[in-house]
Tab-separated table of C-alpha atoms and ligand atoms in Angstrom:
chain	number	residue	atom	x	y	z
B	1	MET	CA	96.274	90.828	139.468
B	2	LYS	CA	93.307	90.631	137.036
B	3	VAL	CA	93.868	89.779	133.445
B	4	THR	CA	91.461	90.285	130.341
B	5	VAL	CA	92.458	88.518	126.959
B	6	ILE	CA	90.542	90.036	124.104
B	7	LEU	CA	90.591	88.175	120.869
B	8	GLY	CA	88.352	88.066	118.013
B	9	THR	CA	89.366	86.110	114.871
B	10	ARG	CA	91.251	82.488	114.349
B	11	PRO	CA	94.782	83.715	114.326
B	12	GLU	CA	94.104	85.604	117.493
B	13	ILE	CA	92.773	82.632	119.412
B	14	ILE	CA	95.563	80.115	118.125
B	15	LYS	CA	98.568	82.508	119.073
B	16	MET	CA	96.755	83.532	122.296
B	17	ALA	CA	96.493	79.767	123.179
B	18	PRO	CA	99.899	79.533	124.691
B	19	VAL	CA	99.564	82.822	126.747
B	20	ILE	CA	95.964	81.345	127.821
B	21	ARG	CA	97.486	78.233	128.813
B	22	GLU	CA	100.411	79.907	130.987
B	23	LEU	CA	97.635	81.956	132.469
B	24	GLU	CA	95.621	79.186	133.269
B	25	GLY	CA	98.631	76.922	134.514
B	26	ARG	CA	99.990	79.609	136.835
B	27	GLY	CA	96.354	80.015	138.502
B	28	LYS	CA	96.082	83.531	137.318
B	29	ASP	CA	92.603	85.250	137.790
B	30	TYR	CA	91.619	86.134	134.052
B	31	PHE	CA	89.101	85.956	131.564
B	32	ILE	CA	88.579	85.812	127.832
B	33	LEU	CA	86.589	88.380	126.123
B	34	HIS	CA	85.668	87.608	122.393
B	35	THR	CA	84.434	90.022	120.038
B	36	GLY	CA	82.781	87.652	118.092
B	37	GLN	CA	84.566	89.037	114.791
B	38	HIS	CA	85.017	85.275	113.639
B	39	TYR	CA	81.852	83.258	114.785
B	40	SER	CA	81.895	80.728	111.910
B	41	TYR	CA	82.364	77.041	114.058
B	42	ASN	CA	85.701	76.461	111.596
B	43	LEU	CA	86.942	79.474	112.285
B	44	ASP	CA	86.431	80.006	116.306
B	45	ARG	CA	84.627	77.294	118.213
B	46	VAL	CA	86.530	74.562	117.135
B	47	PHE	CA	90.009	76.293	118.255
B	48	PHE	CA	88.882	76.683	121.682
B	49	GLU	CA	87.704	72.975	121.531
B	50	ARG	CA	90.748	71.067	119.928
B	51	LEU	CA	93.134	73.231	122.047
B	52	LYS	CA	91.195	72.709	125.304
B	53	LEU	CA	91.072	76.416	125.885
B	54	ARG	CA	88.668	77.825	128.626
B	55	ARG	CA	85.478	79.368	127.003
B	56	ALA	CA	85.362	83.175	126.476
B	57	LYS	CA	83.238	84.870	129.601
B	58	TYR	CA	81.890	87.387	127.283
B	59	ASN	CA	81.249	87.190	123.669
B	60	LEU	CA	79.929	90.368	122.104
B	61	GLU	CA	78.816	88.825	118.823
B	62	VAL	CA	80.084	91.881	116.566
B	63	GLY	CA	79.914	89.584	113.443
B	64	SER	CA	80.750	90.612	110.258
B	65	GLY	CA	80.484	94.279	108.802
B	66	SER	CA	82.803	97.191	107.508
B	67	ALA	CA	85.502	98.027	109.389
B	68	GLY	CA	84.092	101.005	111.029
B	69	GLU	CA	81.212	99.127	112.113
B	70	GLN	CA	83.082	96.452	113.728
B	71	THR	CA	85.404	98.693	115.423
B	72	ALA	CA	82.620	101.128	117.053
B	73	ARG	CA	80.314	97.678	117.962
B	74	ILE	CA	83.455	96.577	119.803
B	75	LEU	CA	84.406	99.825	121.182
B	76	VAL	CA	80.908	100.127	122.848
B	77	GLY	CA	80.837	96.204	124.145
B	78	VAL	CA	84.491	96.208	125.590
B	79	GLU	CA	84.422	99.508	127.336
B	80	LYS	CA	81.362	97.885	129.318
B	81	VAL	CA	82.639	94.932	130.081
B	82	LEU	CA	86.137	96.224	131.305
B	83	GLN	CA	84.081	99.000	133.477
B	84	GLN	CA	82.386	96.117	134.778
B	85	GLU	CA	85.324	93.907	135.579
B	86	ASN	CA	87.941	96.556	136.114
B	87	PRO	CA	90.903	94.292	135.192
B	88	ASP	CA	94.835	95.541	135.800
B	89	VAL	CA	95.760	94.630	132.503
B	90	VAL	CA	94.203	93.486	129.205
B	91	LEU	CA	96.388	91.696	126.502
B	92	VAL	CA	95.887	91.441	123.044
B	93	GLU	CA	97.620	89.460	120.103
B	94	GLY	CA	98.157	90.634	116.240
B	95	ASP	CA	96.536	93.197	114.015
B	96	THR	CA	92.716	92.694	113.767
B	97	THR	CA	90.009	94.956	113.632
B	98	SER	CA	89.335	93.423	117.233
B	99	VAL	CA	92.502	94.254	118.436
B	100	LEU	CA	92.765	97.777	117.430
B	101	ALA	CA	89.569	98.103	119.117
B	102	GLY	CA	90.350	96.330	122.278
B	103	ALA	CA	93.431	98.139	122.955
B	104	LEU	CA	91.958	101.506	122.392
B	105	SER	CA	88.839	100.658	124.907
B	106	ALA	CA	91.301	99.716	127.515
B	107	VAL	CA	93.799	102.584	127.106
B	108	GLN	CA	90.884	105.081	127.397
B	109	LEU	CA	89.742	103.623	130.701
B	110	HIS	CA	93.726	103.651	131.653
B	111	ILE	CA	93.730	99.879	131.989
B	112	LYS	CA	97.277	98.475	130.824
B	113	VAL	CA	97.493	96.987	127.326
B	114	GLY	CA	99.997	94.286	126.418
B	115	HIS	CA	100.170	93.772	122.927
B	116	VAL	CA	101.520	90.266	121.897
B	117	GLU	CA	103.574	90.299	118.392
B	118	ALA	CA	104.549	94.005	118.565
B	119	GLY	CA	106.887	95.671	116.072
B	120	LEU	CA	105.952	94.135	112.810
B	121	ARG	CA	105.490	96.182	109.917
B	122	SER	CA	104.887	95.703	106.008
B	123	TYR	CA	105.099	99.425	105.084
B	124	ASP	CA	102.028	98.902	102.998
B	125	ARG	CA	99.039	101.322	104.425
B	126	ASP	CA	96.447	99.614	101.853
B	127	MET	CA	96.391	97.084	104.353
B	128	PRO	CA	93.988	97.497	107.169
B	129	GLU	CA	96.381	95.383	109.390
B	130	GLU	CA	99.326	98.117	108.773
B	131	ILE	CA	97.506	100.923	110.009
B	132	ASN	CA	96.192	98.603	113.029
B	133	ARG	CA	99.634	97.561	114.058
B	134	ILE	CA	100.756	101.025	114.419
B	135	LEU	CA	98.048	102.441	116.394
B	136	ILE	CA	98.083	99.613	118.859
B	137	ASP	CA	101.850	99.687	119.230
B	138	HIS	CA	101.624	103.295	120.048
B	139	CYS	CA	98.790	103.082	122.805
B	140	ALA	CA	100.286	99.780	124.542
B	141	ASP	CA	102.028	99.767	127.844
B	142	TYR	CA	103.804	96.357	127.158
B	143	LEU	CA	105.196	95.542	123.383
B	144	PHE	CA	106.293	91.838	123.274
B	145	ALA	CA	108.297	92.119	120.004
B	146	PRO	CA	108.893	88.692	118.574
B	147	THR	CA	112.205	89.443	117.305
B	148	GLY	CA	115.032	91.993	117.803
B	149	LYS	CA	113.917	93.334	114.476
B	150	ALA	CA	110.682	94.308	115.632
B	151	LYS	CA	112.316	96.027	118.430
B	152	THR	CA	114.496	97.747	116.291
B	153	ILE	CA	111.189	99.011	114.291
B	154	LEU	CA	109.466	100.008	117.552
B	155	LEU	CA	112.773	102.090	118.674
B	156	GLY	CA	112.503	103.848	115.444
B	157	GLU	CA	109.203	104.849	115.848
B	158	GLY	CA	110.066	106.499	119.052
B	159	ILE	CA	108.677	104.280	121.528
B	160	PRO	CA	110.743	103.982	124.710
B	161	GLU	CA	112.941	101.056	125.202
B	162	SER	CA	111.498	100.072	128.660
B	163	LYS	CA	108.107	99.332	127.112
B	164	ILE	CA	109.530	96.837	124.512
B	165	PHE	CA	110.511	93.318	125.664
B	166	VAL	CA	111.625	90.814	122.861
B	167	THR	CA	110.140	87.514	123.897
B	168	GLY	CA	109.828	85.189	120.739
B	169	ASN	CA	106.467	84.799	118.934
B	170	THR	CA	103.899	82.556	120.385
B	171	ILE	CA	103.329	81.182	117.322
B	172	VAL	CA	106.386	78.461	117.953
B	173	ASP	CA	105.056	77.757	121.498
B	174	ALA	CA	101.446	76.958	119.568
B	175	VAL	CA	103.396	74.855	116.918
B	176	TYR	CA	105.836	73.062	119.487
B	177	GLN	CA	102.992	72.762	122.059
B	178	ASN	CA	100.539	71.131	119.570
B	179	ARG	CA	102.890	69.480	116.650
B	180	GLN	CA	102.885	65.642	118.511
B	181	ILE	CA	99.119	66.079	119.416
B	182	ALA	CA	98.326	66.639	115.685
B	183	ARG	CA	100.800	63.552	114.475
B	184	GLU	CA	98.604	61.267	117.041
B	185	SER	CA	95.189	63.199	116.448
B	186	GLY	CA	94.295	61.351	113.372
B	187	ASP	CA	95.365	60.766	109.509
B	188	THR	CA	94.328	63.869	108.144
B	189	ILE	CA	96.819	63.500	105.133
B	190	GLY	CA	95.547	60.123	104.351
B	191	ASN	CA	91.602	60.892	104.859
B	192	LEU	CA	92.022	63.761	102.309
B	193	GLY	CA	93.681	61.103	99.868
B	194	LEU	CA	97.262	62.970	100.004
B	195	LYS	CA	100.607	61.237	100.722
B	196	SER	CA	103.323	63.152	102.579
B	197	GLY	CA	105.741	65.293	100.536
B	198	LYS	CA	103.261	65.031	97.325
B	199	TYR	CA	101.189	67.529	97.778
B	200	PHE	CA	101.360	71.512	97.814
B	201	LEU	CA	99.516	73.674	100.241
B	202	VAL	CA	97.557	76.978	99.959
B	203	THR	CA	95.843	79.338	101.647
B	204	LEU	CA	94.656	82.770	100.467
B	205	HIS	CA	92.324	85.332	102.314
B	206	ARG	CA	93.732	89.171	102.020
B	207	PRO	CA	91.192	91.816	100.629
B	208	GLY	CA	94.170	92.658	98.483
B	209	ASN	CA	94.146	89.557	96.707
B	210	VAL	CA	90.569	88.271	96.814
B	211	ASP	CA	88.657	90.935	96.901
B	212	ASN	CA	90.091	92.192	93.608
B	213	PRO	CA	88.938	89.965	90.439
B	214	VAL	CA	91.691	90.362	88.617
B	215	ARG	CA	94.468	89.888	91.042
B	216	PHE	CA	92.374	86.754	92.281
B	217	ALA	CA	92.054	85.369	88.796
B	218	SER	CA	95.622	85.937	88.328
B	219	ILE	CA	96.793	83.955	91.305
B	220	LEU	CA	94.671	80.941	90.575
B	221	GLU	CA	96.119	81.060	87.117
B	222	GLY	CA	99.907	80.988	88.866
B	223	LEU	CA	98.410	78.334	90.983
B	224	ASN	CA	97.023	76.163	88.043
B	225	LYS	CA	100.574	76.762	86.319
B	226	VAL	CA	102.230	75.090	89.399
B	227	ALA	CA	99.917	72.199	89.454
B	228	ALA	CA	100.297	71.413	85.910
B	229	GLU	CA	104.330	71.546	86.023
B	230	PHE	CA	104.696	69.828	88.935
B	231	GLY	CA	101.985	67.376	88.815
B	232	VAL	CA	101.173	67.382	92.507
B	233	PRO	CA	97.552	68.079	93.910
B	234	ILE	CA	97.215	71.604	95.382
B	235	VAL	CA	94.882	71.456	98.336
B	236	TYR	CA	93.187	75.121	99.556
B	237	PRO	CA	91.403	75.146	102.773
B	238	ILE	CA	89.414	78.267	101.746
B	239	HIS	CA	88.393	81.237	103.756
B	240	PRO	CA	84.905	82.212	103.610
B	241	ARG	CA	85.705	85.715	102.361
B	242	SER	CA	87.668	83.906	99.800
B	243	ARG	CA	84.654	81.381	99.097
B	244	LYS	CA	82.219	84.376	98.820
B	245	MET	CA	84.558	86.601	96.169
B	246	MET	CA	85.180	83.566	94.309
B	247	THR	CA	81.560	82.672	93.764
B	248	GLU	CA	80.547	86.660	93.169
B	249	PHE	CA	83.569	86.754	90.611
B	250	ASN	CA	82.623	83.369	89.232
B	251	LEU	CA	85.821	82.075	89.299
B	252	LYS	CA	86.418	78.640	88.939
B	253	PRO	CA	89.884	77.159	89.849
B	254	ARG	CA	90.597	74.391	87.490
B	255	LYS	CA	93.225	72.267	89.450
B	256	ILE	CA	92.929	73.110	92.868
B	257	THR	CA	90.922	71.224	95.774
B	258	LEU	CA	89.266	73.669	97.618
B	259	ILE	CA	88.185	72.157	101.051
B	260	GLU	CA	86.415	74.068	104.232
B	261	PRO	CA	88.935	75.612	106.597
B	262	VAL	CA	90.294	72.841	108.903
B	263	ASP	CA	91.067	72.944	113.096
B	264	PHE	CA	94.557	74.037	113.637
B	265	LEU	CA	95.832	70.214	114.852
B	266	ASP	CA	94.625	69.171	110.816
B	267	PHE	CA	96.230	72.465	109.574
B	268	LEU	CA	99.429	71.752	111.456
B	269	GLN	CA	99.534	68.030	109.731
B	270	LEU	CA	98.882	69.641	106.648
B	271	GLU	CA	101.453	71.897	106.753
B	272	SER	CA	104.157	69.607	107.919
B	273	ASN	CA	103.619	67.200	105.291
B	274	ALA	CA	103.210	69.645	102.320
B	275	ARG	CA	106.025	70.065	99.800
B	276	LEU	CA	105.467	73.594	99.370
B	277	ILE	CA	102.920	75.999	100.878
B	278	LEU	CA	101.897	79.127	98.915
B	279	THR	CA	100.106	81.662	100.984
B	280	ASP	CA	99.202	85.336	102.009
B	281	SER	CA	98.622	84.676	105.643
B	282	GLY	CA	100.703	85.877	108.271
B	283	GLY	CA	100.697	83.025	110.720
B	284	VAL	CA	101.187	80.503	107.647
B	285	GLN	CA	104.582	82.241	106.721
B	286	GLU	CA	105.599	81.796	110.076
B	287	GLU	CA	104.645	78.560	110.614
B	288	SER	CA	106.041	76.989	107.459
B	289	CYS	CA	109.331	78.544	108.460
B	290	ILE	CA	109.370	76.837	111.646
B	291	LEU	CA	108.082	73.697	110.259
B	292	GLY	CA	110.888	73.472	107.813
B	293	VAL	CA	108.499	73.596	104.779
B	294	PRO	CA	109.343	76.151	101.932
B	295	CYS	CA	106.733	79.109	101.465
B	296	VAL	CA	105.885	81.411	98.335
B	297	THR	CA	104.153	84.300	99.747
B	298	LEU	CA	101.449	85.552	97.230
B	299	ARG	CA	101.865	89.045	98.210
B	300	ASP	CA	104.207	91.879	97.252
B	301	ASN	CA	105.442	92.586	100.704
B	302	THR	CA	105.612	91.144	104.177
B	303	GLU	CA	105.719	92.139	107.808
B	304	ARG	CA	107.804	88.875	108.471
B	305	PRO	CA	111.152	89.572	106.568
B	306	GLU	CA	112.840	87.302	108.798
B	307	THR	CA	111.313	84.319	107.021
B	308	ILE	CA	112.632	85.552	103.876
B	309	GLU	CA	116.558	86.235	105.380
B	310	VAL	CA	116.757	82.660	106.872
B	311	GLY	CA	115.555	81.692	103.228
B	312	ALA	CA	112.507	79.856	104.142
B	313	ASN	CA	110.272	82.278	101.989
B	314	ILE	CA	110.004	84.498	98.705
B	315	LEU	CA	107.891	87.044	97.670
B	316	ALA	CA	105.966	86.145	94.752
B	317	GLY	CA	103.131	88.550	94.301
B	318	ALA	CA	100.261	87.865	91.816
B	319	SER	CA	101.827	87.296	88.397
B	320	PRO	CA	101.105	83.721	87.126
B	321	GLU	CA	104.659	83.640	85.901
B	322	LYS	CA	106.413	84.767	89.059
B	323	ILE	CA	104.570	82.323	90.911
B	324	LEU	CA	105.823	79.731	89.088
B	325	GLU	CA	109.140	81.196	88.679
B	326	CYS	CA	109.456	81.422	92.943
B	327	SER	CA	107.652	77.868	93.335
B	328	LYS	CA	110.881	76.445	91.063
B	329	ALA	CA	113.198	78.393	93.048
B	330	MET	CA	111.665	77.592	96.588
B	331	LEU	CA	111.785	73.455	95.713
B	332	GLY	CA	115.115	73.587	94.467
B	333	LYS	CA	116.837	74.914	98.012
B	334	LYS	CA	117.704	73.030	101.000
B	335	ASN	CA	115.197	73.349	103.790
B	336	SER	CA	117.968	73.931	106.368
B	337	TRP	CA	117.300	77.306	107.619
B	338	GLU	CA	117.276	78.494	111.492
B	339	ASN	CA	113.788	79.356	113.060
B	340	PRO	CA	114.053	83.247	113.814
B	341	PHE	CA	111.234	82.987	115.925
B	342	VAL	CA	112.895	82.182	118.801
B	343	ASP	CA	112.354	79.254	121.162
B	344	GLY	CA	108.859	78.386	122.072
B	345	LYS	CA	108.919	80.127	125.325
B	346	ALA	CA	107.495	83.290	124.678
B	347	ALA	CA	104.314	82.749	126.457
B	348	ARG	CA	106.373	81.981	129.613
B	349	ARG	CA	108.186	85.515	129.082
B	350	ILE	CA	105.170	87.605	128.706
B	351	VAL	CA	103.396	86.488	131.604
B	352	ASP	CA	106.483	86.496	133.544
B	353	ILE	CA	106.673	90.384	132.379
B	354	ILE	CA	103.138	90.967	133.337
B	355	GLU	CA	103.299	89.606	136.633
B	356	ARG	CA	106.654	91.423	137.257
B	357	GLU	CA	105.502	94.917	135.685
B	358	VAL	CA	102.019	94.610	136.924
B	359	GLU	CA	102.082	92.987	140.391
B	360	GLN	CA	104.976	95.402	141.415
K	401	LIG	C1	90.664	89.291	109.609
K	401	LIG	C2	91.316	90.057	109.854
K	401	LIG	C3	92.500	89.609	109.024
K	401	LIG	C4	93.202	88.256	109.619
K	401	LIG	C5	91.816	87.500	109.221
K	401	LIG	C6	92.153	85.993	109.996
K	401	LIG	C7	90.884	92.550	109.820
K	401	LIG	C8	90.661	93.995	109.370
K	401	LIG	N1	91.052	91.207	109.245
K	401	LIG	O1	89.763	89.039	108.060
K	401	LIG	O2	93.594	90.460	109.683
K	401	LIG	O3	94.027	87.796	108.364
K	401	LIG	O4	90.889	87.762	109.735
K	401	LIG	O5	91.407	84.696	109.253
K	401	LIG	O6	90.457	92.286	111.012
K	401	LIG	N2	83.134	85.098	107.400
K	401	LIG	C9	82.402	84.011	107.770
K	401	LIG	N3	82.689	83.560	109.227
K	401	LIG	C10	83.258	83.978	109.917
K	401	LIG	C11	84.090	85.379	109.830
K	401	LIG	C12	83.671	86.107	108.458
K	401	LIG	O7	81.690	83.588	106.637
K	401	LIG	O8	83.615	83.829	111.134
K	401	LIG	C13	82.933	86.242	106.365
K	401	LIG	C14	82.178	87.058	106.231
K	401	LIG	O9	81.690	86.857	104.874
K	401	LIG	C15	82.991	88.351	106.279
K	401	LIG	C16	83.954	87.887	105.738
K	401	LIG	O10	84.518	86.357	105.757
K	401	LIG	O11	82.449	89.441	105.816
K	401	LIG	C17	85.283	88.498	106.390
K	401	LIG	O12	85.397	88.603	107.730
K	401	LIG	P1	85.969	89.782	108.338
K	401	LIG	O13	86.287	89.478	109.895
K	401	LIG	O14	85.617	91.072	108.471
K	401	LIG	O15	87.801	89.688	107.969
K	401	LIG	P2	88.666	88.367	107.662
K	401	LIG	O16	89.014	88.467	106.260
K	401	LIG	O17	88.251	87.386	108.225
K	402	LIG	N1	94.863	77.759	109.784
K	402	LIG	C1	94.248	76.931	110.508
K	402	LIG	N2	93.058	76.504	109.449
K	402	LIG	C2	92.894	76.520	108.153
K	402	LIG	C3	94.017	77.686	107.720
K	402	LIG	C4	94.569	78.387	108.942
K	402	LIG	O1	93.894	76.250	111.582
K	402	LIG	O2	92.422	75.973	107.378
K	402	LIG	C5	95.685	78.519	111.122
K	402	LIG	C6	97.104	78.538	110.680
K	402	LIG	O3	97.911	77.459	110.910
K	402	LIG	C7	97.592	79.978	111.358
K	402	LIG	C8	96.178	80.977	111.240
K	402	LIG	O4	95.046	79.874	111.092
K	402	LIG	O5	98.099	79.613	112.707
K	402	LIG	C9	96.347	81.911	110.391
K	402	LIG	O6	95.423	82.268	110.488
K	402	LIG	P1	95.081	83.359	108.881
K	402	LIG	O7	95.523	82.767	107.509
K	402	LIG	O8	93.535	83.219	108.761
K	402	LIG	O9	95.307	84.901	109.615
K	402	LIG	P2	96.529	85.660	109.491
K	402	LIG	O10	97.993	84.678	109.997
K	402	LIG	O11	96.688	86.113	107.936
K	402	LIG	O12	96.429	86.892	110.197
């Protein structure tokens, strides 16, 4: 069995890392095809280095551009590589442009596709990722649903049960595999002048939030209110999209410390020691839930409703008052929820399934 792992952005590298480790550990014939959607060192190479992943055999270097441009370049590049390599199965993870284009290329060549983290829905079609999720799930052959809820969603869309496998989410594997290493890897918190449990962590990068000057300014105002109310530092490792938009809109956050994006080990440290996390990231909502840190989601909806149901997360949207109110509510709660994303053995299950299904 020959496996191609297609990835292109930060969250895909992090969530695919446990699957890559599993393939490596079992001595499987596999290679990584990187689309190059993310290319800055701190969104890309740093993760390969710190998570000790095999380097990509191919990098299409598609870079930034409109969704259409990126999709087209990835389709052309992936098709060439797949025709040359002729793998038995392609694995993709998540919902980015790279994932959609990678899956589509493979399907058009009649190569089996496994979709890791299938069945997530925000029901918000303004998000490019929502369209991607639907299309990817409907062209995949093996759908690795992280939770029973995701499986129910897929069944509801008419996907045959025989294609769906509830595996847990590989982010749990990634957190468990790296939490201890992160603790031992240096004093990230101290180096930033922070104290455990005495700061809040922010990430914000969705176009719906940061490409709109009014909404971006409103969220920053909400964060200022939170900083003023609780008197703690707020740290924001800022995504390059957000940095660019902040400059373009001339927004100057007053009470927030902006830092460059950090690697996963440093970020795990920042998350686990934070008193509160405020984010619009999908992965960060999951990680805060797994790590037992309360989360305020700076969006109007989420494709991770499990985090809200267990009491780890709340939707605040973009209004300053609501952001403050939700922060107070989450800080007043006990952090004793169950992790809904299963046990940290998702990657093992995924590789077991492809061995069984593809090698038979
Ligand atoms: C993409 C994904 C999003 C995911 C995010 C993870 C899509 C549609 N969006 O959003 O789902 O949550 O990645 O972080 O696939 N840039 C750099 N360096 C890079 C990459 C990007 O500076 O390595 C800057 C460029 O100015 C670029 C902008 O960030 O135009 C946006 O990059 P892009 O890859 O289009 O989307 P993301 O916002 O990163
Ligand atoms: N992350 C990181 N460094 C940072 C910010 C985030 O390593 O400075 C990690 C985080 O732990 C999570 C992933 O990036 O696993 C989430 O990626 P992002 O928020 O870019 O995308 P999303 O999950 O929203 O698609």
